């Protein structure tokens, strides 16, 4: 089997390429730019292209499948050559489905929490030695890489993204997976570059719900009012088992979260109302895989979280530093609330606006009061990133007005942000860094070392 990846450097794309090579496939790929960790991972797997760029001469008749990444354009020279030769061209979710037709497919969708829920399910199944494949958007402790597709495992856990599947396919990725068990964690408008109308965004989740198969399962957050209304108005086959969930029962004692829902009280590392809901969603899925409530809680006690999902970078006894992937308004608010509610210390919260949505002037008001529970709040954005995305320029004053709170400072220079964060006296204060980016390569490790 010969497979070629156009835009092999993507987060999922490069991990899928490595997985297929491990299955014995002949794998090649191209990209115009490849960054870490994909660069090192591909090099280690001997899959790193000799040079960056697009090379139509790589596209030959003996290729069985061309997998097209979102980073490529419709006029990509390798894509045009593949079309000319009549080769089979797949988006990565289409190809993943073709590899998993004989498996039970669990698809975790939602505007927030899907990476964490997927990771929790994977962790619990691994804990009980239940063989599973998976595709998830972040690295997980104890798991070699975030994509695993074998011939043997009877079940696969798929993080289901609502974003477009490929430059040739504007349907959301999660529809291609054709779930047997579907999970929706909640709905909050995102990806306004492809869904500029909120109703169109919500419509994608209607399609997901209504694609639930006969005798399938649909698990959803009963705490999300928008989602509850959507479930009610959707046409769902009468024999689909529709299961609402709420957060697991717990208590916080001395800065520790203790689950009280099982037969015994169990301390867990993951905290916050949103993560207690994530646990509940994962538990409902695991029940369908013959893992009892008590078995789930025993296993989840050792779950340390997915990479950059409430990741603890440092703890010196009086100050904790967390890094989180939060970037959409609902995620930011939930993450800030979780840290503020968990600890008695004051909270310094720092958010980078990095995504297309967050840097769009008409969307900024969605962030109003999202940092209100922080004692000190910082927002950073890079004007060059705004320009690079082809967006209308925004000012620091506009951002400050949109967030609508007094204790907020806005920065457009990572050096100024670094200096401001470094000058804070962190005794009995915690720091929360939130971004789907890298703060323009601000030396976070140096900052953490100074604090701790």
CSV table of N, CA and C in Angstrom, one decimal, residues 308 322-336 347-355 357-359 363-372 374 376-382 394 399-400 402-405 407-414 417-418 421 424 426 430-440 442 444 447:
chain,number,residue,atom,x,y,z
A,308,UNK,N,-1.0,20.5,27.7
A,308,UNK,CA,-1.5,21.9,27.6
A,308,UNK,C,-3.0,22.0,27.9
A,322,UNK,N,0.1,27.2,35.7
A,322,UNK,CA,-0.6,26.3,34.8
A,322,UNK,C,-0.5,26.9,33.3
A,323,UNK,N,-0.5,25.9,32.4
A,323,UNK,CA,-0.7,26.3,31.0
A,323,UNK,C,-1.8,25.5,30.4
A,324,UNK,N,-2.7,26.3,29.7
A,324,UNK,CA,-3.9,25.7,29.1
A,324,UNK,C,-4.1,26.1,27.7
A,325,UNK,N,-4.7,25.2,26.9
A,325,UNK,CA,-5.0,25.5,25.5
A,325,UNK,C,-6.2,26.4,25.3
A,326,UNK,N,-6.8,26.9,26.3
A,326,UNK,CA,-8.0,27.7,26.2
A,326,UNK,C,-7.8,28.9,25.3
A,327,UNK,N,-8.7,29.1,24.4
A,327,UNK,CA,-8.7,30.2,23.5
A,327,UNK,C,-10.0,30.8,23.1
A,328,UNK,N,-11.0,30.0,23.0
A,328,UNK,CA,-12.4,30.4,22.7
A,328,UNK,C,-13.0,31.0,24.0
A,329,UNK,N,-13.9,31.9,23.9
A,329,UNK,CA,-14.5,32.6,25.1
A,329,UNK,C,-15.0,31.6,26.2
A,330,UNK,N,-15.8,30.6,25.8
A,330,UNK,CA,-16.3,29.7,26.8
A,330,UNK,C,-15.2,28.9,27.5
A,331,UNK,N,-14.2,28.6,26.7
A,331,UNK,CA,-13.1,27.8,27.3
A,331,UNK,C,-12.3,28.7,28.3
A,332,UNK,N,-12.1,29.9,27.9
A,332,UNK,CA,-11.3,30.8,28.8
A,332,UNK,C,-12.0,31.0,30.1
A,333,UNK,N,-13.3,31.3,30.0
A,333,UNK,CA,-14.1,31.6,31.2
A,333,UNK,C,-14.1,30.3,32.2
A,334,UNK,N,-14.3,29.1,31.6
A,334,UNK,CA,-14.3,27.9,32.4
A,334,UNK,C,-13.0,27.6,33.0
A,335,UNK,N,-11.9,27.9,32.3
A,335,UNK,CA,-10.6,27.6,32.8
A,335,UNK,C,-10.2,28.5,34.0
A,336,UNK,N,-10.5,29.8,33.8
A,336,UNK,CA,-10.3,30.8,34.8
A,336,UNK,C,-11.1,30.5,36.1
A,347,UNK,N,-5.2,35.0,41.7
A,347,UNK,CA,-5.0,34.5,40.4
A,347,UNK,C,-4.5,35.5,39.4
A,348,UNK,N,-3.4,35.3,38.8
A,348,UNK,CA,-3.0,36.1,37.6
A,348,UNK,C,-3.3,35.3,36.4
A,349,UNK,N,-4.1,35.8,35.5
A,349,UNK,CA,-4.5,35.1,34.3
A,349,UNK,C,-4.0,35.9,33.1
A,350,UNK,N,-3.4,35.1,32.1
A,350,UNK,CA,-2.8,35.7,30.9
A,350,UNK,C,-3.3,34.9,29.7
A,351,UNK,N,-3.9,35.6,28.8
A,351,UNK,CA,-4.5,35.0,27.6
A,351,UNK,C,-3.8,35.6,26.3
A,352,UNK,N,-3.5,34.7,25.4
A,352,UNK,CA,-3.0,35.1,24.1
A,352,UNK,C,-4.2,35.0,23.1
A,353,UNK,N,-4.5,36.0,22.4
A,353,UNK,CA,-5.5,35.9,21.3
A,353,UNK,C,-4.7,35.5,20.0
A,354,UNK,N,-5.0,34.3,19.5
A,354,UNK,CA,-4.1,33.8,18.5
A,354,UNK,C,-4.9,33.2,17.3
A,355,UNK,N,-6.2,32.8,17.5
A,355,UNK,CA,-6.9,32.2,16.5
A,355,UNK,C,-7.6,33.2,15.6
A,357,UNK,N,-10.8,33.6,14.9
A,357,UNK,CA,-12.0,34.1,15.6
A,357,UNK,C,-11.6,35.2,16.6
A,358,UNK,N,-10.6,34.8,17.5
A,358,UNK,CA,-10.2,35.7,18.6
A,358,UNK,C,-9.6,37.0,18.1
A,359,UNK,N,-9.1,37.1,16.9
A,359,UNK,CA,-8.5,38.3,16.4
A,359,UNK,C,-9.4,39.1,15.4
A,363,UNK,N,-15.8,39.8,16.6
A,363,UNK,CA,-16.0,38.7,17.6
A,363,UNK,C,-15.5,39.0,19.0
A,364,UNK,N,-14.7,40.0,19.1
A,364,UNK,CA,-14.1,40.3,20.4
A,364,UNK,C,-15.0,40.5,21.6
A,365,UNK,N,-16.2,41.0,21.3
A,365,UNK,CA,-17.2,41.2,22.4
A,365,UNK,C,-17.6,39.9,23.1
A,366,UNK,N,-17.4,38.8,22.4
A,366,UNK,CA,-17.7,37.5,23.0
A,366,UNK,C,-16.8,37.2,24.2
A,367,UNK,N,-15.7,37.9,24.4
A,367,UNK,CA,-14.8,37.8,25.5
A,367,UNK,C,-15.2,38.6,26.7
A,368,UNK,N,-16.2,39.4,26.6
A,368,UNK,CA,-16.6,40.3,27.7
A,368,UNK,C,-16.7,39.5,29.1
A,369,UNK,N,-16.0,40.0,30.0
A,369,UNK,CA,-16.0,39.5,31.4
A,369,UNK,C,-15.5,38.0,31.6
A,370,UNK,N,-14.8,37.5,30.5
A,370,UNK,CA,-14.4,36.1,30.6
A,370,UNK,C,-13.2,35.9,31.6
A,371,UNK,N,-12.5,37.0,31.9
A,371,UNK,CA,-11.4,37.0,32.9
A,371,UNK,C,-11.7,37.6,34.2
A,372,UNK,N,-13.0,37.8,34.4
A,372,UNK,CA,-13.5,38.6,35.6
A,372,UNK,C,-13.0,37.9,37.0
A,374,UNK,N,-10.2,36.6,37.7
A,374,UNK,CA,-8.8,36.8,37.9
A,374,UNK,C,-8.5,38.1,38.7
A,376,UNK,N,-5.6,39.7,38.6
A,376,UNK,CA,-4.9,40.4,37.6
A,376,UNK,C,-5.0,39.7,36.3
A,377,UNK,N,-5.3,40.5,35.2
A,377,UNK,CA,-5.6,39.9,33.9
A,377,UNK,C,-4.7,40.6,32.9
A,378,UNK,N,-4.2,39.7,32.0
A,378,UNK,CA,-3.3,40.2,30.9
A,378,UNK,C,-3.8,39.6,29.6
A,379,UNK,N,-3.9,40.4,28.6
A,379,UNK,CA,-4.2,39.8,27.2
A,379,UNK,C,-3.1,40.3,26.3
A,380,UNK,N,-2.6,39.3,25.5
A,380,UNK,CA,-1.6,39.6,24.5
A,380,UNK,C,-2.0,39.2,23.1
A,381,UNK,N,-1.7,40.0,22.1
A,381,UNK,CA,-1.9,39.6,20.7
A,381,UNK,C,-0.8,40.2,19.9
A,382,UNK,N,-0.4,39.6,18.8
A,382,UNK,CA,0.6,40.0,17.9
A,382,UNK,C,0.0,40.6,16.7
A,394,UNK,N,-6.6,45.5,14.7
A,394,UNK,CA,-7.3,45.8,16.0
A,394,UNK,C,-6.3,46.5,16.9
A,399,UNK,N,-9.4,45.9,22.2
A,399,UNK,CA,-9.4,44.6,23.0
A,399,UNK,C,-9.8,44.9,24.4
A,400,UNK,N,-9.2,45.9,25.0
A,400,UNK,CA,-9.5,46.2,26.4
A,400,UNK,C,-11.0,46.5,26.6
A,402,UNK,N,-13.5,45.4,24.7
A,402,UNK,CA,-14.2,44.2,24.5
A,402,UNK,C,-14.2,43.3,25.7
A,403,UNK,N,-13.1,43.2,26.4
A,403,UNK,CA,-13.1,42.4,27.6
A,403,UNK,C,-13.8,43.0,28.8
A,404,UNK,N,-13.9,44.3,28.8
A,404,UNK,CA,-14.9,45.0,29.7
A,404,UNK,C,-14.6,44.7,31.2
A,405,UNK,N,-13.4,44.9,31.6
A,405,UNK,CA,-13.1,44.8,33.0
A,405,UNK,C,-11.9,45.7,33.4
A,407,UNK,N,-9.4,45.5,35.7
A,407,UNK,CA,-8.0,45.1,36.1
A,407,UNK,C,-7.3,44.4,35.0
A,408,UNK,N,-7.5,44.9,33.7
A,408,UNK,CA,-7.0,44.2,32.5
A,408,UNK,C,-5.9,45.1,31.9
A,409,UNK,N,-4.8,44.5,31.5
A,409,UNK,CA,-3.7,45.1,30.7
A,409,UNK,C,-3.6,44.4,29.4
A,410,UNK,N,-3.4,45.1,28.3
A,410,UNK,CA,-3.3,44.5,27.0
A,410,UNK,C,-1.9,44.8,26.4
A,411,UNK,N,-1.3,43.8,25.9
A,411,UNK,CA,0.1,43.9,25.3
A,411,UNK,C,0.1,43.5,23.9
A,412,UNK,N,1.0,44.1,23.1
A,412,UNK,CA,1.2,43.7,21.7
A,412,UNK,C,2.7,43.3,21.5
A,413,UNK,N,3.4,43.4,22.6
A,413,UNK,CA,4.8,42.9,22.5
A,413,UNK,C,5.1,41.8,23.6
A,414,UNK,N,5.6,40.7,23.1
A,414,UNK,CA,5.8,39.6,24.1
A,414,UNK,C,6.9,40.0,25.1
A,417,UNK,N,5.2,41.9,27.7
A,417,UNK,CA,4.4,41.0,28.5
A,417,UNK,C,5.3,40.2,29.5
A,418,UNK,N,6.4,39.7,29.0
A,418,UNK,CA,7.3,38.9,29.8
A,418,UNK,C,7.8,39.7,31.0
A,421,UNK,N,5.0,40.2,33.6
A,421,UNK,CA,4.7,39.0,34.3
A,421,UNK,C,5.9,38.7,35.3
A,424,UNK,N,5.9,40.7,38.8
A,424,UNK,CA,4.8,40.4,39.8
A,424,UNK,C,5.4,39.7,41.0
A,426,UNK,N,4.7,36.9,43.3
A,426,UNK,CA,3.8,35.7,43.2
A,426,UNK,C,3.6,35.0,44.5
A,430,UNK,N,-1.3,32.4,42.0
A,430,UNK,CA,-1.1,31.4,41.0
A,430,UNK,C,-1.1,32.1,39.6
A,431,UNK,N,-0.4,31.5,38.6
A,431,UNK,CA,-0.4,32.1,37.3
A,431,UNK,C,-1.0,31.1,36.3
A,432,UNK,N,-1.9,31.6,35.5
A,432,UNK,CA,-2.5,30.7,34.5
A,432,UNK,C,-2.2,31.3,33.1
A,433,UNK,N,-1.5,30.6,32.3
A,433,UNK,CA,-1.2,31.0,30.9
A,433,UNK,C,-2.1,30.3,29.9
A,434,UNK,N,-2.9,31.0,29.1
A,434,UNK,CA,-3.8,30.4,28.2
A,434,UNK,C,-3.5,30.8,26.7
A,435,UNK,N,-3.4,29.8,25.9
A,435,UNK,CA,-3.2,30.1,24.5
A,435,UNK,C,-3.2,28.8,23.6
A,436,UNK,N,-3.6,28.9,22.4
A,436,UNK,CA,-3.5,27.8,21.4
A,436,UNK,C,-2.2,28.0,20.6
A,437,UNK,N,-1.5,29.1,20.9
A,437,UNK,CA,-0.2,29.4,20.3
A,437,UNK,C,0.9,29.3,21.2
A,438,UNK,N,2.0,30.2,21.0
A,438,UNK,CA,3.2,30.1,21.8
A,438,UNK,C,3.6,31.5,22.3
A,439,UNK,N,2.7,32.4,22.4
A,439,UNK,CA,3.0,33.8,22.9
A,439,UNK,C,4.2,34.3,22.1
A,440,UNK,N,4.2,34.0,20.8
A,440,UNK,CA,5.3,34.4,19.9
A,440,UNK,C,6.7,34.0,20.4
A,442,UNK,N,7.6,33.6,23.4
A,442,UNK,CA,8.1,34.1,24.7
A,442,UNK,C,8.7,33.0,25.6
A,444,UNK,N,8.8,31.0,28.1
A,444,UNK,CA,7.9,30.6,29.2
A,444,UNK,C,8.7,29.8,30.2
A,447,UNK,N,10.4,32.2,32.4
A,447,UNK,CA,9.5,32.8,33.3
A,447,UNK,C,9.1,31.9,34.5
